[in-house]
JSON list of C-alpha atoms in Angstrom, two decimals:
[
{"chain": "V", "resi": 1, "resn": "UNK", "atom": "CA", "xyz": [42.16, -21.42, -35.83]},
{"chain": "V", "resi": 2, "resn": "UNK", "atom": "CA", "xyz": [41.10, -18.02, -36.96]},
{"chain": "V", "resi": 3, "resn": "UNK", "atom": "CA", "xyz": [37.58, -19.24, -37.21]},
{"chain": "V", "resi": 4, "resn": "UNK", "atom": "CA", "xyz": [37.47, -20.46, -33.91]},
{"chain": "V", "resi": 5, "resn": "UNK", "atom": "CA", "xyz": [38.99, -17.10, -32.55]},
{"chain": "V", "resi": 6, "resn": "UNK", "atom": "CA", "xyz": [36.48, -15.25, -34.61]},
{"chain": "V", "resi": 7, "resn": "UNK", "atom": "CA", "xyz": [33.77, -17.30, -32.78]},
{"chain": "V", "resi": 8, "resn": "UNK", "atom": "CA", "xyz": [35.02, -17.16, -29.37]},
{"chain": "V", "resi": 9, "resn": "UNK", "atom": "CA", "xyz": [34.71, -13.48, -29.66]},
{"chain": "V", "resi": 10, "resn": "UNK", "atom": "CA", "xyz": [31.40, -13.16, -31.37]},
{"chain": "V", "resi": 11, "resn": "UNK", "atom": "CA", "xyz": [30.16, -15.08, -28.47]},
{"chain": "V", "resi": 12, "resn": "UNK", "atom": "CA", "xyz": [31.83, -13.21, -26.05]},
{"chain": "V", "resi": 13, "resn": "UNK", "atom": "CA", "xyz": [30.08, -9.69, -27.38]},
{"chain": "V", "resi": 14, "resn": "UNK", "atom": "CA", "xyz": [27.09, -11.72, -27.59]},
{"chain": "V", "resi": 15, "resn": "UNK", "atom": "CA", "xyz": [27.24, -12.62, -23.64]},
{"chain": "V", "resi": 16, "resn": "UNK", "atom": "CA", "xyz": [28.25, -9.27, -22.84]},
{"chain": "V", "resi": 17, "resn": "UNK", "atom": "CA", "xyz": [25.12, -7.50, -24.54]},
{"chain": "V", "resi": 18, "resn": "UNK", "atom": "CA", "xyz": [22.42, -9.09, -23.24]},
{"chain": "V", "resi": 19, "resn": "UNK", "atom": "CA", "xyz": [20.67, -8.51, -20.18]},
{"chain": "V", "resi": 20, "resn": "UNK", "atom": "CA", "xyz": [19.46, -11.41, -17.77]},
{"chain": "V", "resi": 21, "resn": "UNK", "atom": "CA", "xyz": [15.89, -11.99, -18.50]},
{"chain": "V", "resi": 22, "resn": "UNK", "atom": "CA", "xyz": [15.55, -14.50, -16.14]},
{"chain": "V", "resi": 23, "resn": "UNK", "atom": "CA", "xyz": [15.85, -12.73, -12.23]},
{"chain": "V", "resi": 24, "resn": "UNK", "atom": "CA", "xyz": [14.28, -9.37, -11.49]},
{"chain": "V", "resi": 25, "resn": "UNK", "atom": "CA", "xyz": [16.96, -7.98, -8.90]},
{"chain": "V", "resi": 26, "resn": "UNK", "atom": "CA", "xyz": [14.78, -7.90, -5.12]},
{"chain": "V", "resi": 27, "resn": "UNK", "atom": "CA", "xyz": [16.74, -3.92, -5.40]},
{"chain": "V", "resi": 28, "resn": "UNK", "atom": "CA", "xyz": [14.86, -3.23, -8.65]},
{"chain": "V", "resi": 29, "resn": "UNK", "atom": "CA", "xyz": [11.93, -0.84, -7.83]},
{"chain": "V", "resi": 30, "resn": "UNK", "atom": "CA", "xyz": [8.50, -2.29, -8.98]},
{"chain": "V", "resi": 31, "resn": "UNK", "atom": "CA", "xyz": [4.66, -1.12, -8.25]},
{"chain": "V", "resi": 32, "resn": "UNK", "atom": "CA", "xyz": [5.10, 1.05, -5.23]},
{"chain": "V", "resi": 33, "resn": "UNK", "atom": "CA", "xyz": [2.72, 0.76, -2.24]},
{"chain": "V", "resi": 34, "resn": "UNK", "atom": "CA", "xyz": [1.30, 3.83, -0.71]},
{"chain": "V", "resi": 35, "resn": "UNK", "atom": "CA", "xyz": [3.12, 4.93, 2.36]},
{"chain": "V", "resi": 36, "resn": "UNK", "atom": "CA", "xyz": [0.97, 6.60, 4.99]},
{"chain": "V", "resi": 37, "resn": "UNK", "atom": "CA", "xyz": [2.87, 7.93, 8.62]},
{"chain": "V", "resi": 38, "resn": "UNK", "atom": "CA", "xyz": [0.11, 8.68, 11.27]},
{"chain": "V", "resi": 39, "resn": "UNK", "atom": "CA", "xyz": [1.24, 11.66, 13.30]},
{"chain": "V", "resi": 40, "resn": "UNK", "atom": "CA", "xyz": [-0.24, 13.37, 16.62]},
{"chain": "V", "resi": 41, "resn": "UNK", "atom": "CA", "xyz": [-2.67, 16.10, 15.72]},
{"chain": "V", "resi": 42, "resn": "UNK", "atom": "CA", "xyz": [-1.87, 18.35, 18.49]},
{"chain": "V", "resi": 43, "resn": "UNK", "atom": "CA", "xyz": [2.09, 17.91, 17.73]},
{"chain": "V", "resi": 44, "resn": "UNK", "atom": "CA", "xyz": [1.41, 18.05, 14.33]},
{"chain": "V", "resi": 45, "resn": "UNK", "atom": "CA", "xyz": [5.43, 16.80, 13.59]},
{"chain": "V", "resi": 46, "resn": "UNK", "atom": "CA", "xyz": [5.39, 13.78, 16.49]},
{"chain": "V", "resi": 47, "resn": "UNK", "atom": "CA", "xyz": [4.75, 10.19, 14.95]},
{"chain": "V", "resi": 48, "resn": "UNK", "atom": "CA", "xyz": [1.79, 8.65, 16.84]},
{"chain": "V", "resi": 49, "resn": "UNK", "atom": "CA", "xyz": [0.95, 4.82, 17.51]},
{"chain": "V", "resi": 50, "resn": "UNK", "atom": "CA", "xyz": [-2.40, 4.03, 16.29]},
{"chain": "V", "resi": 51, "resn": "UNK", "atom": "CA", "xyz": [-3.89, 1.79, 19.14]},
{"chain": "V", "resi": 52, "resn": "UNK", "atom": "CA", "xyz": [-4.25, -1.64, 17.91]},
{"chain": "V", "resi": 53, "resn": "UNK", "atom": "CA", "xyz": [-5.36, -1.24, 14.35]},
{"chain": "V", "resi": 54, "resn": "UNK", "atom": "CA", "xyz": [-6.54, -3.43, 11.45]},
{"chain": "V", "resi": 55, "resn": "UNK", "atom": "CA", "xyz": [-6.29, -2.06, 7.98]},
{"chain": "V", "resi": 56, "resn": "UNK", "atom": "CA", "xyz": [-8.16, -3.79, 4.90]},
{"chain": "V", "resi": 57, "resn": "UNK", "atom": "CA", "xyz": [-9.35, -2.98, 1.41]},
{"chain": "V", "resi": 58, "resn": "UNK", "atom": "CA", "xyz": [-13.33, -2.65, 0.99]},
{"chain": "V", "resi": 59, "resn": "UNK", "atom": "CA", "xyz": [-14.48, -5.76, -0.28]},
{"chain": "V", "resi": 60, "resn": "UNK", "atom": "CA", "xyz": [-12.03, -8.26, 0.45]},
{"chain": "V", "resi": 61, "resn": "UNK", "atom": "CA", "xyz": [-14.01, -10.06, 3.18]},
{"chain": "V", "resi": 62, "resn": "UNK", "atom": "CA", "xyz": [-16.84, -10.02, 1.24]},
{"chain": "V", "resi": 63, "resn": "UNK", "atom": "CA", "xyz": [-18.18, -13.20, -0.39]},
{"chain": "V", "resi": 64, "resn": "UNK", "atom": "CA", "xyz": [-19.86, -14.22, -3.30]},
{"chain": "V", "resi": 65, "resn": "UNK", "atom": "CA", "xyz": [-23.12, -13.72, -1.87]},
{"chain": "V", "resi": 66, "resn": "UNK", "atom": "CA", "xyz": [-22.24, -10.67, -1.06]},
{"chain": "V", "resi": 67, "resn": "UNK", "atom": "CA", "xyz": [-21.98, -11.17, 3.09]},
{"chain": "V", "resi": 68, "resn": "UNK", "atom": "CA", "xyz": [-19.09, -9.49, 4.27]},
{"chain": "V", "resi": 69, "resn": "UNK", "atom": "CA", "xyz": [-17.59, -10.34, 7.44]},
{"chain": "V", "resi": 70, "resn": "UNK", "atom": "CA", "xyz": [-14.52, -8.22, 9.44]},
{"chain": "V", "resi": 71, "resn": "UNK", "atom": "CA", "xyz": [-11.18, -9.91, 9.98]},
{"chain": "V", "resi": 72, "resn": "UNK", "atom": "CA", "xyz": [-10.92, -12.10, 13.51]},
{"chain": "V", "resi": 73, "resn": "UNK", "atom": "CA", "xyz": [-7.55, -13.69, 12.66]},
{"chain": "V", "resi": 74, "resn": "UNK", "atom": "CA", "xyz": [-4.01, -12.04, 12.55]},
{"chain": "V", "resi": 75, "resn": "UNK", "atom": "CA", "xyz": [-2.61, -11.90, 9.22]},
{"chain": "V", "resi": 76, "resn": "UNK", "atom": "CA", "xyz": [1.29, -14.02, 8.38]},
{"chain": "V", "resi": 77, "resn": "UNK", "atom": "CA", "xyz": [2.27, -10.42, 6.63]},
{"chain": "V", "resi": 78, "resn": "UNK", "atom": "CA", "xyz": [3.35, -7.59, 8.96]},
{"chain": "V", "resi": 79, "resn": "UNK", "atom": "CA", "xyz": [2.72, -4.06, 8.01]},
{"chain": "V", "resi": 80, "resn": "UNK", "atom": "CA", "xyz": [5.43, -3.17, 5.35]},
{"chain": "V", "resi": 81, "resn": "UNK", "atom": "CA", "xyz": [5.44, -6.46, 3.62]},
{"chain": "V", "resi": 82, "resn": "UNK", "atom": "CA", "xyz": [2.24, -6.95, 1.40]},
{"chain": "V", "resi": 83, "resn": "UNK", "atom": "CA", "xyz": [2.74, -9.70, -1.14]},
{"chain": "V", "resi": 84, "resn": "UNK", "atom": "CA", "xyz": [-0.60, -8.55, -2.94]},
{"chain": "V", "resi": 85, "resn": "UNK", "atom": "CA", "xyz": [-3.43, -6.44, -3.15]},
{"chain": "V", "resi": 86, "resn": "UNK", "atom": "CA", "xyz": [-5.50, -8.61, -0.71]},
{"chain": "V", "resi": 87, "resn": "UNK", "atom": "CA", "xyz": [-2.76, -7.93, 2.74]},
{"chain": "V", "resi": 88, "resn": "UNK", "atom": "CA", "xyz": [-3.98, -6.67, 5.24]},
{"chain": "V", "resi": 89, "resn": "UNK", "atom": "CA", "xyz": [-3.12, -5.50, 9.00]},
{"chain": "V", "resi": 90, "resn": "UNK", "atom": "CA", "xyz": [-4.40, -7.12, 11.72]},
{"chain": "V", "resi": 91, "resn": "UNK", "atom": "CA", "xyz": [-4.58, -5.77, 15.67]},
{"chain": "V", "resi": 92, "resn": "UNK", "atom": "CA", "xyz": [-1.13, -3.82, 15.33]},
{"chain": "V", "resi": 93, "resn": "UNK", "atom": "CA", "xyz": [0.38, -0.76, 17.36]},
{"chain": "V", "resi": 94, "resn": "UNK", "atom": "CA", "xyz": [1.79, 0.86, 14.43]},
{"chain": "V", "resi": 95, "resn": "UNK", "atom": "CA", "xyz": [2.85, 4.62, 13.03]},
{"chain": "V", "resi": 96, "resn": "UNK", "atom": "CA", "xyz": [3.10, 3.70, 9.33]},
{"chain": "V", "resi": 97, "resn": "UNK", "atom": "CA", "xyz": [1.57, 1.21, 6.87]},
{"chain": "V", "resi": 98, "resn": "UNK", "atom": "CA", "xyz": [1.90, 0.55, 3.46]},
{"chain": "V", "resi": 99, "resn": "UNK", "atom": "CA", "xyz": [-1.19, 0.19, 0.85]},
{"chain": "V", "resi": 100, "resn": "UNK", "atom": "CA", "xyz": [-1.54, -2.08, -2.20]},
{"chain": "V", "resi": 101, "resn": "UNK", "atom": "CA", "xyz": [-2.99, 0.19, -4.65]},
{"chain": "V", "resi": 102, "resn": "UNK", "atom": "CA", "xyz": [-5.06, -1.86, -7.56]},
{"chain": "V", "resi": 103, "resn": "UNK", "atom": "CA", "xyz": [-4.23, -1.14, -11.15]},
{"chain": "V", "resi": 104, "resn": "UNK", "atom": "CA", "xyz": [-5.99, -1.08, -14.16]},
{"chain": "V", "resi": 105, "resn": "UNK", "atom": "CA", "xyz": [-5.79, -0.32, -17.38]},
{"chain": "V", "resi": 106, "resn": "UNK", "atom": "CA", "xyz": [-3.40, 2.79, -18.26]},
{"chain": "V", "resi": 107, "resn": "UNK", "atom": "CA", "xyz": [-5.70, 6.18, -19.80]},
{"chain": "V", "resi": 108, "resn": "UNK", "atom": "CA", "xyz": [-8.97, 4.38, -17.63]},
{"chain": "V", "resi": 109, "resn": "UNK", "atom": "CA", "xyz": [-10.39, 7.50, -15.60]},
{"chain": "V", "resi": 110, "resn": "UNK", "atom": "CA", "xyz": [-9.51, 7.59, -11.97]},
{"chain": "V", "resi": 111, "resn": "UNK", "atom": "CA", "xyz": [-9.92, 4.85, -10.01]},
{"chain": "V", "resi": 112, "resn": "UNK", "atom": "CA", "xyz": [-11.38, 4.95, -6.32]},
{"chain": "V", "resi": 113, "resn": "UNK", "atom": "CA", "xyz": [-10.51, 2.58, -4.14]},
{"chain": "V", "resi": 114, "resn": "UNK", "atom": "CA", "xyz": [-11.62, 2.03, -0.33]},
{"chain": "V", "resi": 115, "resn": "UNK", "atom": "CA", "xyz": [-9.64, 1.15, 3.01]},
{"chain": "V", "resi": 116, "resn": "UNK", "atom": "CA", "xyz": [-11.16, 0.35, 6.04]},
{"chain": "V", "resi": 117, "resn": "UNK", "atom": "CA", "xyz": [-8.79, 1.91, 8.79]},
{"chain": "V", "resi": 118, "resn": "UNK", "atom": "CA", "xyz": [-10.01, 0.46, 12.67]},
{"chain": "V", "resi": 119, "resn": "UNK", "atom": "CA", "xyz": [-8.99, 1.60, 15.73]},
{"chain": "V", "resi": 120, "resn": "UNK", "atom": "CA", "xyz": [-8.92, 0.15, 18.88]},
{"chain": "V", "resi": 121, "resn": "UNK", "atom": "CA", "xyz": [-9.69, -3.35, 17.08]},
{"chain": "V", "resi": 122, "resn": "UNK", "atom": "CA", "xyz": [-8.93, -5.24, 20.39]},
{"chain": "V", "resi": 123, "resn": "UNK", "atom": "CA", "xyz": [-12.18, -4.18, 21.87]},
{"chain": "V", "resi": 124, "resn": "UNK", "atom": "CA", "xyz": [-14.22, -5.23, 19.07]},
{"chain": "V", "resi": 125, "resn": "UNK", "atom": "CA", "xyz": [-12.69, -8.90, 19.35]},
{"chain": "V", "resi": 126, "resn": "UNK", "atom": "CA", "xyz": [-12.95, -9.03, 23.36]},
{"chain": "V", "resi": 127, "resn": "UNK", "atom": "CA", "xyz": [-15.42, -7.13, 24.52]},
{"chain": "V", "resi": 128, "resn": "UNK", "atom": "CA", "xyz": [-19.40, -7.42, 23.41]},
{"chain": "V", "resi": 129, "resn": "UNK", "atom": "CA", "xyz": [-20.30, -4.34, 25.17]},
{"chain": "V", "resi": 130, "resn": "UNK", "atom": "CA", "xyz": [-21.21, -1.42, 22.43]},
{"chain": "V", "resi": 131, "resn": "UNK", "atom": "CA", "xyz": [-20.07, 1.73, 24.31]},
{"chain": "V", "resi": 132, "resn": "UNK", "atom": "CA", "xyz": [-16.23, -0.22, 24.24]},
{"chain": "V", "resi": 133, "resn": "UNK", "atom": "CA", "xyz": [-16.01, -0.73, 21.05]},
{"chain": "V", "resi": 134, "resn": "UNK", "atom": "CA", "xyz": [-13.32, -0.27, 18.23]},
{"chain": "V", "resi": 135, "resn": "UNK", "atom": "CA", "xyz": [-13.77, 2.77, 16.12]},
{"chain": "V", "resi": 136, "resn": "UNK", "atom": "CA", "xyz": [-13.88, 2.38, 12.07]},
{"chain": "V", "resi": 137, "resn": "UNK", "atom": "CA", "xyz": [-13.13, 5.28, 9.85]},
{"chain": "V", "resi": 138, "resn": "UNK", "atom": "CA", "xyz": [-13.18, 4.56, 6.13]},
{"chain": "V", "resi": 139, "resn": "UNK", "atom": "CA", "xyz": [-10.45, 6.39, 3.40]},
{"chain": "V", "resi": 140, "resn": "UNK", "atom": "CA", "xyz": [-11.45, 6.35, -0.50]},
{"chain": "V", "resi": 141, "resn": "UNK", "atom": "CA", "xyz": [-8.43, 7.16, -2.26]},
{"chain": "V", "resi": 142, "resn": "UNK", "atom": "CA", "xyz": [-8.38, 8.36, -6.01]},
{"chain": "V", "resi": 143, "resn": "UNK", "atom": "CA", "xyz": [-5.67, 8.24, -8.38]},
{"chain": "V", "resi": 144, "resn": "UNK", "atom": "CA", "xyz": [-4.42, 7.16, -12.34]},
{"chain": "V", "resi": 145, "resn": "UNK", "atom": "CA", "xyz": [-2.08, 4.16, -13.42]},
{"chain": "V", "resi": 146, "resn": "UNK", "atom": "CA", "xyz": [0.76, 4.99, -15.66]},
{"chain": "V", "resi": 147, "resn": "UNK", "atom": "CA", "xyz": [3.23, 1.88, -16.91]},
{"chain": "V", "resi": 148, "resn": "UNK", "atom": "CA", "xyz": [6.64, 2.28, -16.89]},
{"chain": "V", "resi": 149, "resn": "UNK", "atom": "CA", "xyz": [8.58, -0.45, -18.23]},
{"chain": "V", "resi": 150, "resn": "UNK", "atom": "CA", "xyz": [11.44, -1.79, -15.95]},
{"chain": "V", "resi": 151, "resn": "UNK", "atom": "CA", "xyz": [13.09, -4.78, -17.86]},
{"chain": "V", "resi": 152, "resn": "UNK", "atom": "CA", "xyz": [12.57, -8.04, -19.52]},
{"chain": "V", "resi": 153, "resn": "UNK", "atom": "CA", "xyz": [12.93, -9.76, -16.06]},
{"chain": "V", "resi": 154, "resn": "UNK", "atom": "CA", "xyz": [10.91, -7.17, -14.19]},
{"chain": "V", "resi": 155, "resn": "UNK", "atom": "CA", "xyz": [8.47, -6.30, -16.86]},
{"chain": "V", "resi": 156, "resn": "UNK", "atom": "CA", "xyz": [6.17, -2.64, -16.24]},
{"chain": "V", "resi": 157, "resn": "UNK", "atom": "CA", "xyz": [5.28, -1.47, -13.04]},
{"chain": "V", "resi": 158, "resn": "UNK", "atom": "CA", "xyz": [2.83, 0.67, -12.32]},
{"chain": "V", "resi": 159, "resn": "UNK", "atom": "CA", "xyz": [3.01, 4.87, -11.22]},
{"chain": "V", "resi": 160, "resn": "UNK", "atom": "CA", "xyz": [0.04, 5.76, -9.45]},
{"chain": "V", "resi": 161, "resn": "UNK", "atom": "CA", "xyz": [-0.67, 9.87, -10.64]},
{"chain": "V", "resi": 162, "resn": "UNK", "atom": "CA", "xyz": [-2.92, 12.36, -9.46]},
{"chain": "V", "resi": 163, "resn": "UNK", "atom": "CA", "xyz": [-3.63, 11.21, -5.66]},
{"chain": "V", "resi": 164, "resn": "UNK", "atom": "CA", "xyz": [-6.23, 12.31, -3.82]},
{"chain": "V", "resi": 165, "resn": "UNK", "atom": "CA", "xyz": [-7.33, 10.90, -0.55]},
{"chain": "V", "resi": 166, "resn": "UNK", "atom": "CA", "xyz": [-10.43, 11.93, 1.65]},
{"chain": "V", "resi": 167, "resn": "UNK", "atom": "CA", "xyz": [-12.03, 10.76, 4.91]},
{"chain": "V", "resi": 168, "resn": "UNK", "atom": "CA", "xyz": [-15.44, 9.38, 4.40]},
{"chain": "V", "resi": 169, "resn": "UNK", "atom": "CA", "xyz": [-17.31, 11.34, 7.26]},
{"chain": "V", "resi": 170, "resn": "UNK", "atom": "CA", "xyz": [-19.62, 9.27, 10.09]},
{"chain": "V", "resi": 171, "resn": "UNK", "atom": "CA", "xyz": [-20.57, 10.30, 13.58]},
{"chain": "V", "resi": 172, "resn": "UNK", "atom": "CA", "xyz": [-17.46, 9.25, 15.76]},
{"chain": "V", "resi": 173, "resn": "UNK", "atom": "CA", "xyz": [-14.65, 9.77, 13.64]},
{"chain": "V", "resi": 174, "resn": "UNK", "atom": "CA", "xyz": [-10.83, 9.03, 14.70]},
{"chain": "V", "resi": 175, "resn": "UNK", "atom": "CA", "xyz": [-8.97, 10.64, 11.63]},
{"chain": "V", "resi": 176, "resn": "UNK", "atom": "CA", "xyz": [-8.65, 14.22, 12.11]},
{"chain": "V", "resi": 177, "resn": "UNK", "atom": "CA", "xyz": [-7.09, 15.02, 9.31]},
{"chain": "V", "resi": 178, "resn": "UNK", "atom": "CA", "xyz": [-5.44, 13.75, 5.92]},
{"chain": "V", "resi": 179, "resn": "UNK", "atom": "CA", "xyz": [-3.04, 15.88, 3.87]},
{"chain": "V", "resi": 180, "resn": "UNK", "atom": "CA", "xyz": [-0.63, 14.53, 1.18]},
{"chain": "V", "resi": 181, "resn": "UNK", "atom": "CA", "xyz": [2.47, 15.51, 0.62]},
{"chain": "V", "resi": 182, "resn": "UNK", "atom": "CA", "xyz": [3.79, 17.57, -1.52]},
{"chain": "V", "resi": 183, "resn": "UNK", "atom": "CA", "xyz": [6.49, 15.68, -3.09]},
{"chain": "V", "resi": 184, "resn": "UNK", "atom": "CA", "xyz": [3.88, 12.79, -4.29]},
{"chain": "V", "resi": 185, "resn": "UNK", "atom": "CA", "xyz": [0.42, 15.07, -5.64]},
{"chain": "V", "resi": 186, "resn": "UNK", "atom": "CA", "xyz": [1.85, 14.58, -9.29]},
{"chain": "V", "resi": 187, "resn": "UNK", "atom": "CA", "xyz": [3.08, 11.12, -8.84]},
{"chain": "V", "resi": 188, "resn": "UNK", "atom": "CA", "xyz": [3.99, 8.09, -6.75]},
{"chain": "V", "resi": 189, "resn": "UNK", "atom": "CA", "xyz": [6.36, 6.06, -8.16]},
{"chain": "V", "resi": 190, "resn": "UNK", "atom": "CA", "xyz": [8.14, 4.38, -5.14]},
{"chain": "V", "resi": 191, "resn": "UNK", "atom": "CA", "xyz": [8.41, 3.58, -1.22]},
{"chain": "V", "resi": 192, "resn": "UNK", "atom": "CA", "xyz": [11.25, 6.01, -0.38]},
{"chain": "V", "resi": 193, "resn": "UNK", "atom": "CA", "xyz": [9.25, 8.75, 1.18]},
{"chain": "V", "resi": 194, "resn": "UNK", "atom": "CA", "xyz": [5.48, 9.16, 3.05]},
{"chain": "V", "resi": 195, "resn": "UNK", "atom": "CA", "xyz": [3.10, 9.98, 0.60]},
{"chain": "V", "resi": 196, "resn": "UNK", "atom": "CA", "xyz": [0.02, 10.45, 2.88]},
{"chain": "V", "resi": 197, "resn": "UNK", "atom": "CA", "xyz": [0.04, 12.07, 6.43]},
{"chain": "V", "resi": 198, "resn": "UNK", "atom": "CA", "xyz": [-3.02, 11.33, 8.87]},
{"chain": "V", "resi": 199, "resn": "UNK", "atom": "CA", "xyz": [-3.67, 12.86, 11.78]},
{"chain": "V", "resi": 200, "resn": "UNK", "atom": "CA", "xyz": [-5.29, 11.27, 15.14]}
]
């Protein structure tokens, strides 16, 4: 009897000590998106609707031939919810959208990555005529991985350090201005505040 008491209670401390490493918790913060607010440029503190716009990585509609074609189809993911790097937004009044960073290797130098920000994409899908067309402006964003290990069920996720975002100038440009804020120069390492402010 004394053994099986003795057993009961090893197996008890045994339950109690370990952690599930079966579910990562939907609450448990992983890889953080980038979270850009687009705000009026003449009321520099006033959220502002970006007319119908479709957001996309550089590349993604590109083939293996290397023919790349611009989205024509609304996406099944709405703005805040990309399942992977490849989202996208399609044809959207929006204020704010969220950005699948790509990681690599932790200590690799910076990586660059393009998005493809257009404006006014309804024009572009309904109307042929050039002088009512959408309006593309093109954001290369810079920044470092960093792994931070979670848990057995949630594994690392990735910090994204040392952002830096610029406006990749052409003749009609949209974007007035980018600025990030201060809170996430040194680091991003989750969705709870705006990291990037652009101005229109």
């Amino acid at each position: 009897m004394r053994s099986l008491k003795i057993l009961v209670l090893l197996i008890a401390i045994a339950l109690i000590n370990c952690e599930r490493d079966d579910i990562c918790a939907a609450t448990t913060q992983t890889t953080p998106r980038l979270i850009i607010e687009f705000y009026d440029a003449s009321e520099t503190d006033e959220l502002l609707n970006v007319s119908r716009i479709t957001v996309y990585r550089e590349g993604i509609f590109t083939d293996e031939d290397g023919v790349t074609t611009e989205p024509i189809e609304e996406s099944d993911k709405i703005i805040t919810e990309y399942d992977d790097e490849d989202s996208y937004v399609f044809n959207v009044n929006n204020n704010k959208i969220a950005l699948p960073l790509l990681v690599d290797a932790e200590g690799q130098p910076q990586i660059t990555v393009r998005y493809i920000l257009e404006k006014d994409t309804d024009l572009r899908i309904e109307d042929e005529d050039p002088l009512t067309n959408s309006n593309i402006d093109i954001i290369e964003i810079s920044y470092n991985t960093e792994f931070v290990y979670v848990s057995r069920a949630c594994g690392y996720k990735s910090n994204f350090n040392s952002l830096g975002v610029a406006r990749i100038s052409d003749d009609d440009q949209w974007i007035t201005n980018i600025e990030i804020e201060e809170t996430t120069q040194s680091s991003i390492q989750d969705e709870n505040t705006t990291h990037v402010r652009i101005y229109h």
